[in-house]
Short mmCIF file of C-alpha atoms (C1' of nucleotides) in Angstrom, two decimals:
data_model
loop_
_atom_site.label_atom_id
_atom_site.label_comp_id
_atom_site.label_asym_id
_atom_site.label_seq_id
_atom_site.Cartn_x
_atom_site.Cartn_y
_atom_site.Cartn_z
CA MET D 1 -25.58 7.43 72.43
CA GLU D 2 -24.96 6.01 75.86
CA PHE D 3 -23.00 8.86 77.97
CA GLN D 4 -20.31 6.66 79.28
CA GLN D 5 -19.64 5.58 75.31
CA ALA D 6 -19.73 9.29 74.23
CA LYS D 7 -17.15 10.14 77.16
CA GLU D 8 -14.77 7.51 76.32
CA LYS D 9 -14.54 8.12 72.61
CA PHE D 10 -14.30 12.02 73.38
CA ILE D 11 -11.32 10.51 76.18
CA GLN D 12 -9.76 8.35 73.64
CA THR D 13 -10.25 10.86 70.61
CA TRP D 14 -8.07 13.73 72.40
CA GLY D 15 -5.55 11.69 73.42
CA THR D 16 -4.95 10.60 69.82
CA LEU D 17 -4.97 14.41 68.76
CA GLY D 18 -2.50 15.00 71.52
CA SER D 19 -0.14 12.24 70.25
CA ASN D 20 -0.32 13.13 66.54
CA TRP D 21 1.11 16.59 67.51
CA GLY D 22 4.06 15.69 70.29
CA ILE D 23 2.28 15.76 73.31
CA ASN D 24 2.08 12.18 75.12
CA LYS D 25 -1.79 10.23 75.10
CA THR D 26 -2.23 9.72 78.81
CA MET D 27 -1.49 13.25 79.38
CA ALA D 28 -4.01 14.34 76.64
CA GLN D 29 -6.44 12.05 78.03
CA ILE D 30 -6.31 13.04 81.74
CA HIS D 31 -6.59 16.70 80.20
CA ALA D 32 -9.82 15.15 78.68
CA LEU D 33 -11.49 13.56 81.67
CA LEU D 34 -10.53 16.67 83.69
CA LEU D 35 -11.98 18.86 81.12
CA ILE D 36 -15.41 17.03 80.78
CA SER D 37 -15.51 16.67 84.69
CA PRO D 38 -18.16 18.84 86.42
CA LYS D 39 -15.98 18.33 89.91
CA PRO D 40 -12.66 18.06 90.70
CA LEU D 41 -10.67 14.68 90.15
CA SER D 42 -8.41 12.94 93.04
CA THR D 43 -5.18 11.30 91.67
CA GLU D 44 -7.00 7.74 92.88
CA GLU D 45 -9.75 9.00 90.76
CA VAL D 46 -8.07 9.51 87.23
CA MET D 47 -6.17 6.04 87.97
CA GLU D 48 -9.54 4.67 88.07
CA ASP D 49 -11.00 6.24 85.22
CA LEU D 50 -8.09 5.62 82.50
CA MET D 51 -6.79 2.67 84.05
CA ILE D 52 -3.37 3.81 84.71
CA SER D 53 -0.91 3.45 87.59
CA ARG D 54 0.00 6.07 90.40
CA GLY D 55 3.32 7.11 88.98
CA ASN D 56 2.15 7.67 85.29
CA ALA D 57 -1.07 9.45 86.76
CA ASN D 58 0.99 11.49 89.17
CA MET D 59 3.90 12.48 86.38
CA ASN D 60 1.26 13.54 83.81
CA ILE D 61 -0.87 15.72 86.04
CA ARG D 62 2.20 17.62 87.17
CA ALA D 63 3.36 18.11 83.33
CA LEU D 64 -0.12 19.34 83.21
CA ILE D 65 0.13 21.71 86.46
CA ASP D 66 3.28 22.98 84.64
CA TRP D 67 1.74 23.95 81.37
CA GLY D 68 -0.44 25.74 83.52
CA ILE D 69 -4.33 24.28 81.83
CA VAL D 70 -4.84 22.12 85.15
CA PHE D 71 -5.19 23.49 88.79
CA LYS D 72 -5.23 21.82 92.15
CA GLU D 73 -8.11 22.47 94.03
CA PHE D 74 -8.35 21.88 97.73
CA ILE D 75 -11.23 20.32 99.09
CA PRO D 76 -12.82 21.80 102.49
CA GLY D 77 -11.72 18.50 105.18
CA GLU D 78 -10.08 16.56 102.47
CA ARG D 79 -6.06 15.63 102.98
CA LYS D 80 -6.04 14.48 99.11
CA GLU D 81 -4.87 16.65 96.30
CA TYR D 82 -7.89 17.25 93.68
CA PHE D 83 -7.42 18.89 90.19
CA THR D 84 -9.39 20.64 87.57
CA ALA D 85 -8.57 21.89 84.21
CA GLU D 86 -8.89 24.90 82.68
CA LYS D 87 -12.46 25.01 81.17
CA ASP D 88 -12.22 28.13 78.92
CA ILE D 89 -11.47 26.69 75.64
CA TRP D 90 -9.91 29.75 74.61
CA GLU D 91 -7.90 30.15 77.63
CA LEU D 92 -6.55 26.78 76.84
CA SER D 93 -5.55 27.53 73.33
CA LYS D 94 -3.61 30.38 74.61
CA HIS D 95 -2.02 28.95 77.09
CA ILE D 96 -0.81 25.76 74.96
CA ILE D 97 0.19 28.18 71.94
CA GLU D 98 2.13 30.22 74.43
CA GLN D 99 4.37 27.14 76.24
CA ARG D 100 4.93 25.35 72.86
CA LYS D 101 6.43 28.56 71.59
CA LYS D 102 7.93 29.40 74.37
CA ARG D 103 9.36 25.79 75.09
CA GLU D 104 10.61 24.92 71.39
CA LEU D 105 9.87 27.47 68.67
CA ASP D 106 11.87 29.95 70.74
CA PRO D 107 14.43 27.60 71.67
CA MET D 108 14.73 27.03 68.26
CA MET D 109 15.15 30.22 66.48
CA ARG D 110 18.06 30.84 68.78
CA SER D 111 19.85 28.53 67.87
CA LEU D 112 19.44 29.80 63.88
CA SER D 113 20.16 32.72 64.57
CA GLN D 114 23.74 31.39 65.99
CA ILE D 115 24.30 31.13 62.40
CA GLY D 116 26.46 33.71 61.30
CA LYS D 117 28.14 35.00 58.49
CA LEU D 118 29.42 31.80 56.19
CA GLU D 119 33.08 30.36 55.26
CA GLY D 120 33.82 27.82 52.76
CA GLY D 121 31.59 25.77 51.02
CA LYS D 122 30.46 25.98 46.96
CA PRO D 123 29.59 29.48 46.42
CA ASP D 124 25.80 28.06 45.32
CA GLU D 125 25.16 26.13 48.00
CA VAL D 126 26.23 28.96 50.55
CA GLN D 127 24.04 31.42 48.56
CA GLU D 128 21.10 28.86 49.00
CA PHE D 129 21.18 28.43 52.29
CA GLU D 130 21.45 32.05 52.91
CA LYS D 131 18.40 32.67 50.93
CA ILE D 132 16.39 29.83 53.07
CA MET D 133 17.68 31.52 55.82
CA SER D 134 16.41 34.80 55.23
CA GLU D 135 13.19 33.46 54.07
CA LEU D 136 12.82 31.61 57.19
CA ASN D 137 13.74 34.40 59.27
CA VAL D 138 11.40 36.73 57.32
CA PHE D 139 8.45 34.55 57.83
CA SER D 140 9.01 33.31 61.19
CA THR D 141 8.92 37.22 62.23
CA LYS D 142 5.94 37.90 60.38
CA ALA D 143 4.19 34.10 62.02
CA GLU D 144 5.54 35.27 65.80
CA SER D 145 4.00 38.62 65.59
CA MET D 146 0.84 36.77 64.40
CA LEU D 147 1.18 34.23 67.28
CA ASN D 148 1.72 36.66 69.69
CA LYS D 149 -1.07 39.03 69.18
CA ILE D 150 -3.15 35.88 69.26
CA ILE D 151 -1.96 34.58 73.16
CA SER D 152 -1.86 38.21 74.23
CA ALA D 153 -5.62 38.65 73.68
CA ASN D 154 -8.38 36.73 75.56
CA LYS D 155 -11.95 35.38 74.38
CA ASN D 156 -12.36 38.08 72.02
CA TRP D 157 -9.12 37.54 70.55
CA PHE D 158 -10.03 37.93 67.45
CA PHE D 159 -11.79 41.16 67.62
CA ASN D 160 -8.20 42.63 70.09
CA PHE D 161 -6.48 41.12 67.20
CA LEU D 162 -7.92 43.20 64.45
CA LEU D 163 -7.93 46.28 67.16
CA LYS D 164 -4.09 45.46 67.50
CA LEU D 165 -3.39 45.74 63.53
CA PHE D 166 -4.81 48.81 62.96
CA LYS D 167 -3.25 50.87 65.88
CA MET H 1 31.04 29.88 60.88
CA GLU H 2 31.99 26.81 59.05
CA PHE H 3 29.32 25.89 55.98
CA GLN H 4 29.47 22.79 56.69
CA GLN H 5 29.22 23.17 60.40
CA ALA H 6 25.87 25.23 59.54
CA LYS H 7 24.10 23.24 57.10
CA GLU H 8 24.08 20.42 59.64
CA LYS H 9 23.39 22.12 62.82
CA PHE H 10 20.58 23.16 60.35
CA ILE H 11 19.78 19.80 59.54
CA GLN H 12 19.71 18.88 63.16
CA THR H 13 17.53 21.33 64.45
CA TRP H 14 14.89 20.88 61.44
CA GLY H 15 14.73 17.08 62.61
CA THR H 16 14.45 18.22 66.39
CA LEU H 17 11.38 20.87 65.30
CA GLY H 18 9.83 18.20 63.26
CA SER H 19 9.82 14.80 65.89
CA ASN H 20 8.61 17.48 68.75
CA TRP H 21 4.98 18.26 66.40
CA GLY H 22 5.02 14.26 65.67
CA ILE H 23 6.85 14.53 62.61
CA ASN H 24 9.43 11.86 62.26
CA LYS H 25 12.81 13.19 62.73
CA THR H 26 14.88 11.71 59.34
CA MET H 27 11.50 12.77 57.26
CA ALA H 28 11.92 16.42 58.64
CA GLN H 29 15.89 16.26 57.83
CA ILE H 30 15.45 14.74 54.28
CA HIS H 31 13.52 18.13 53.57
CA ALA H 32 15.94 20.14 55.36
CA LEU H 33 18.57 18.50 52.94
CA LEU H 34 16.69 19.29 50.25
CA LEU H 35 15.40 22.80 51.17
CA ILE H 36 18.75 24.42 51.09
CA SER H 37 20.27 22.05 48.11
CA PRO H 38 20.83 24.64 45.20
CA LYS H 39 20.29 21.56 43.41
CA PRO H 40 17.98 18.12 42.97
CA LEU H 41 19.39 15.23 44.67
CA SER H 42 19.38 11.40 43.91
CA THR H 43 18.15 8.84 46.86
CA GLU H 44 21.57 7.89 46.58
CA GLU H 45 23.06 11.54 47.20
CA VAL H 46 20.41 12.05 50.79
CA MET H 47 21.48 8.68 52.03
CA GLU H 48 25.40 9.58 52.03
CA ASP H 49 24.62 13.21 53.53
CA LEU H 50 22.56 11.96 56.11
CA MET H 51 24.04 8.64 56.48
CA ILE H 52 21.04 6.42 56.52
CA SER H 53 19.72 3.34 54.60
CA ARG H 54 18.13 2.95 51.37
CA GLY H 55 14.89 1.85 52.55
CA ASN H 56 14.67 4.75 54.96
CA ALA H 57 15.31 7.28 52.28
CA ASN H 58 13.33 5.94 49.98
CA MET H 59 9.89 5.83 52.73
CA ASN H 60 10.88 9.15 54.00
CA ILE H 61 11.12 10.88 50.19
CA ARG H 62 8.40 9.10 49.27
CA ALA H 63 6.38 10.34 52.47
CA LEU H 64 7.73 13.97 51.56
CA ILE H 65 5.91 13.90 48.49
CA ASP H 66 2.45 12.44 49.59
CA TRP H 67 2.38 15.98 51.64
CA GLY H 68 3.22 17.62 48.76
CA ILE H 69 6.08 19.56 50.09
CA VAL H 70 9.04 17.70 47.97
CA PHE H 71 8.94 16.78 43.63
CA LYS H 72 10.30 14.44 41.36
CA GLU H 73 12.65 16.16 38.80
CA PHE H 74 14.14 14.59 35.79
CA ILE H 75 16.93 15.16 34.38
CA PRO H 76 17.75 14.58 31.34
CA GLY H 77 20.41 11.76 30.19
CA GLU H 78 19.90 10.63 33.83
CA ARG H 79 18.35 7.46 34.99
CA LYS H 80 17.91 7.90 38.43
CA GLU H 81 15.32 9.94 40.06
CA TYR H 82 16.01 13.21 41.41
CA PHE H 83 14.18 15.49 44.14
CA THR H 84 13.84 18.90 45.18
CA ALA H 85 11.75 20.15 47.80
CA GLU H 86 9.33 23.43 47.87
CA LYS H 87 11.49 26.57 48.23
CA ASP H 88 8.57 28.90 48.78
CA ILE H 89 8.14 28.85 52.59
CA TRP H 90 4.94 30.50 52.39
CA GLU H 91 3.50 27.54 50.19
CA LEU H 92 5.45 24.74 52.31
CA SER H 93 3.30 26.32 55.41
CA LYS H 94 0.57 26.42 53.53
CA HIS H 95 0.67 22.52 52.73
CA ILE H 96 1.79 21.51 56.02
CA ILE H 97 -1.23 23.43 57.27
CA GLU H 98 -3.40 21.52 54.88
CA GLN H 99 -2.40 18.35 55.09
CA ARG H 100 -2.39 17.94 59.01
CA LYS H 101 -5.89 19.56 59.26
CA LYS H 102 -7.09 17.07 56.14
CA ARG H 103 -4.89 14.26 57.87
CA GLU H 104 -5.66 15.13 61.73
CA LEU H 105 -7.93 17.52 62.80
CA ASP H 106 -10.60 16.51 60.12
CA PRO H 107 -11.28 13.37 61.11
CA MET H 108 -11.15 14.14 64.58
CA MET H 109 -13.52 16.70 64.02
CA ARG H 110 -15.80 14.20 62.24
CA SER H 111 -15.57 11.32 65.04
CA LEU H 112 -16.35 13.91 67.53
CA SER H 113 -19.67 15.29 65.79
CA GLN H 114 -21.00 11.45 65.40
CA ILE H 115 -21.91 12.21 69.00
CA GLY H 116 -25.26 12.99 69.38
CA LYS H 117 -27.92 13.51 72.45
CA LEU H 118 -26.48 11.80 75.44
CA GLU H 119 -28.81 9.24 77.65
CA GLY H 120 -28.19 7.99 80.64
CA GLY H 121 -25.39 9.41 82.98
CA LYS H 122 -25.77 11.77 85.97
CA PRO H 123 -27.36 15.17 85.26
CA ASP H 124 -24.39 17.41 86.26
CA GLU H 125 -21.88 15.07 84.04
CA VAL H 126 -23.70 15.16 81.04
CA GLN H 127 -24.80 18.98 81.28
CA GLU H 128 -20.88 19.36 81.79
CA PHE H 129 -19.89 17.15 79.12
CA GLU H 130 -22.45 19.02 76.49
CA LYS H 131 -21.57 22.06 77.66
CA ILE H 132 -17.45 21.70 76.58
CA MET H 133 -18.61 19.99 73.78
CA SER H 134 -20.59 22.49 72.39
CA GLU H 135 -17.64 25.01 73.38
CA LEU H 136 -15.13 23.42 71.70
CA ASN H 137 -17.38 23.33 68.54
CA VAL H 138 -17.77 26.94 68.14
CA PHE H 139 -13.92 27.40 68.85
CA SER H 140 -13.14 24.34 66.01
CA THR H 141 -15.43 26.03 63.71
CA LYS H 142 -13.63 30.00 63.99
CA ALA H 143 -10.61 28.38 63.92
CA GLU H 144 -11.02 26.44 61.10
CA SER H 145 -12.02 29.30 59.13
CA MET H 146 -9.10 31.27 59.89
CA LEU H 147 -6.99 28.62 59.08
CA ASN H 148 -8.78 28.06 55.75
CA LYS H 149 -8.36 31.65 55.34
CA ILE H 150 -4.97 31.58 55.55
CA ILE H 151 -4.28 28.60 53.47
CA SER H 152 -6.10 29.87 51.05
CA ALA H 153 -3.90 32.38 50.33
CA ASN H 154 -0.59 33.11 48.74
CA LYS H 155 2.40 34.48 49.45
CA ASN H 156 0.44 37.83 50.35
CA TRP H 157 -1.49 35.96 52.54
CA PHE H 158 -1.98 38.79 54.91
CA PHE H 159 -2.95 41.01 52.95
CA ASN H 160 -5.41 39.21 51.09
CA PHE H 161 -6.43 37.49 54.39
CA LEU H 162 -7.67 40.87 55.89
CA LEU H 163 -9.76 41.45 52.52
CA LYS H 164 -11.56 38.21 52.83
CA LEU H 165 -12.17 39.21 56.12
CA PHE H 166 -14.14 42.71 55.18
CA LYS H 167 -15.66 41.19 52.23
"C1'" DT M 1 7.71 12.99 118.42
"C1'" DT M 2 5.37 8.94 115.29
"C1'" DG M 3 2.44 6.72 112.42
"C1'" DA M 4 -0.61 6.83 108.73
"C1'" DA M 5 -1.79 9.51 104.43
"C1'" DT M 6 -0.23 10.87 100.25
"C1'" DT M 7 3.04 12.27 96.93
"C1'" DT M 8 7.15 11.70 94.14
"C1'" DT M 9 10.79 9.41 92.23
"C1'" DC M 10 12.44 6.37 89.26
"C1'" DA M 11 14.69 1.70 87.79
"C1'" DG M 12 13.52 -1.79 84.27
"C1'" DG M 13 10.47 -3.55 81.74
"C1'" DA M 14 6.67 -2.77 77.89
"C1'" DA M 15 5.18 -0.62 73.81
"C1'" DA M 16 5.77 2.29 69.80
"C1'" DC M 17 8.14 4.32 66.48
"C1'" DT M 18 12.11 4.07 63.30
"C1'" DA M 19 15.87 2.28 60.43
"C1'" DT M 20 18.33 -1.62 58.39
"C1'" DG M 21 19.29 -4.40 54.43
"C1'" DA M 22 18.71 -8.11 51.37
"C1'" DA M 23 15.12 -9.77 48.26
"C1'" DA M 24 11.43 -9.02 45.23
"C1'" DT M 25 9.61 -5.74 41.64
"C1'" DA M 26 10.24 -2.71 37.91
"C1'" DA M 27 12.24 -0.12 34.54
"C1'" DA M 28 15.48 1.26 30.68
"C1'" DA M 29 19.38 -0.26 28.06
"C1'" DA M 30 21.65 -3.75 25.11
"C1'" DT P 1 15.09 -11.38 25.20
"C1'" DT P 2 18.58 -10.48 28.61
"C1'" DT P 3 21.62 -7.51 31.64
"C1'" DT P 4 21.73 -3.49 34.41
"C1'" DT P 5 20.68 -0.23 37.11
"C1'" DA P 6 17.21 1.70 40.33
"C1'" DT P 7 13.12 1.24 43.49
"C1'" DT P 8 10.42 -0.72 46.80
"C1'" DT P 9 8.88 -3.93 50.12
"C1'" DC P 10 8.85 -5.95 54.59
"C1'" DA P 11 11.33 -9.22 58.36
"C1'" DT P 12 13.58 -8.04 61.81
"C1'" DA P 13 16.57 -5.53 64.80
"C1'" DG P 14 17.40 -1.54 67.07
"C1'" DT P 15 16.13 3.07 69.51
"C1'" DT P 16 13.12 5.89 71.63
"C1'" DT P 17 9.31 6.95 74.71
"C1'" DC P 18 6.28 5.29 78.10
"C1'" DC P 19 4.25 3.11 81.89
"C1'" DT P 20 4.49 0.34 86.02
"C1'" DG P 21 5.21 -0.06 90.77
"C1'" DA P 22 7.88 -0.60 94.88
"C1'" DA P 23 10.47 2.46 97.71
"C1'" DA P 24 11.48 6.92 99.44
"C1'" DA P 25 10.10 11.16 100.83
"C1'" DT P 26 6.59 14.25 102.32
"C1'" DT P 27 2.93 15.81 104.79
"C1'" DC P 28 -0.19 16.39 108.87
"C1'" DA P 29 -2.71 14.93 112.55
"C1'" DA P 30 -2.02 12.90 116.69
#
DNA sequence: TTGAATTTTCAGGAAACTATGAAATAAAAA
DNA sequence: TTTTTATTTCATAGTTTCCTGAAAATTCAA
């Protein structure tokens, strides 16, 4: 397969994956582009390669930096800013899990935990509601503990994960 | 807190969670409604409770059934169809992981695996590309095996998971 | 300072996604 | 059958999300 063709396919695929999981397509594509680039790229280069506007490129690069998976790189003698992606896939997945948990799961759990003792409502409805809420609580506690173990580890997370389980 | 208020909050929250993760809001809300309902609900009841149209309710209930997390229920003497949600949170998460993997991750991996030996392109670019692709491959293989172990288990998945690891 | 290069912002337009409701179809009862 | 009730479909409308491009702000060197 032609290199250029493979590159486009990868960027395209990564973009689709992202948008299926609530991450905007362009953001995922920029990330893919930086991921496979052996050298840092400037905003200009990203714009040109993906054929997107300056505003779009800038906003999404910024968002990727906020997520902690893309970094600014200063090139001596150059005035422009250059960007690289986190290349270590394990670090990458760790950051993504961490961020999504912090931004979405945690606020949701906090919001749900505000629901206290219920007043009114038909007895069977209240009972069912309380049962489901309590199950969700158990579930999320276990899932969270597992996620925390995974993300607090590094490349060898799998071993560390097991280690931590038994200590 | 008032029951009705808590119920609305839960449905609202579940909907937001869904849309953050690429699942349409109404679909998630219908699911939430069925989840906390002690008895099966008809399309009419869903429409009324969430204030949505017949078409919308029908399409999304159908989608939930396709996902395997909502079931038709026949009530003797009733002509209408009634629906219940999978109430076991562990089963639920298993189904969701399974389906998303099948529908999105698997096709993506299949698509990427079509990329074979590369022709053309600058040497350093080709090298970087191949390095990242190979890392992604290792990652996805490990992640997949873990997911498979989790979803093939049941309520006691955590225990089974460990068991399977060591045999 | 001044001014050129670069980055950021954001109003308005475009695109993608979702919902509506009425008509068509199907299924059960009369 | 025919009638009644329930379900599905789908063109259109509505909503949300995203992108553009130009103007404003910032940065840095002269």
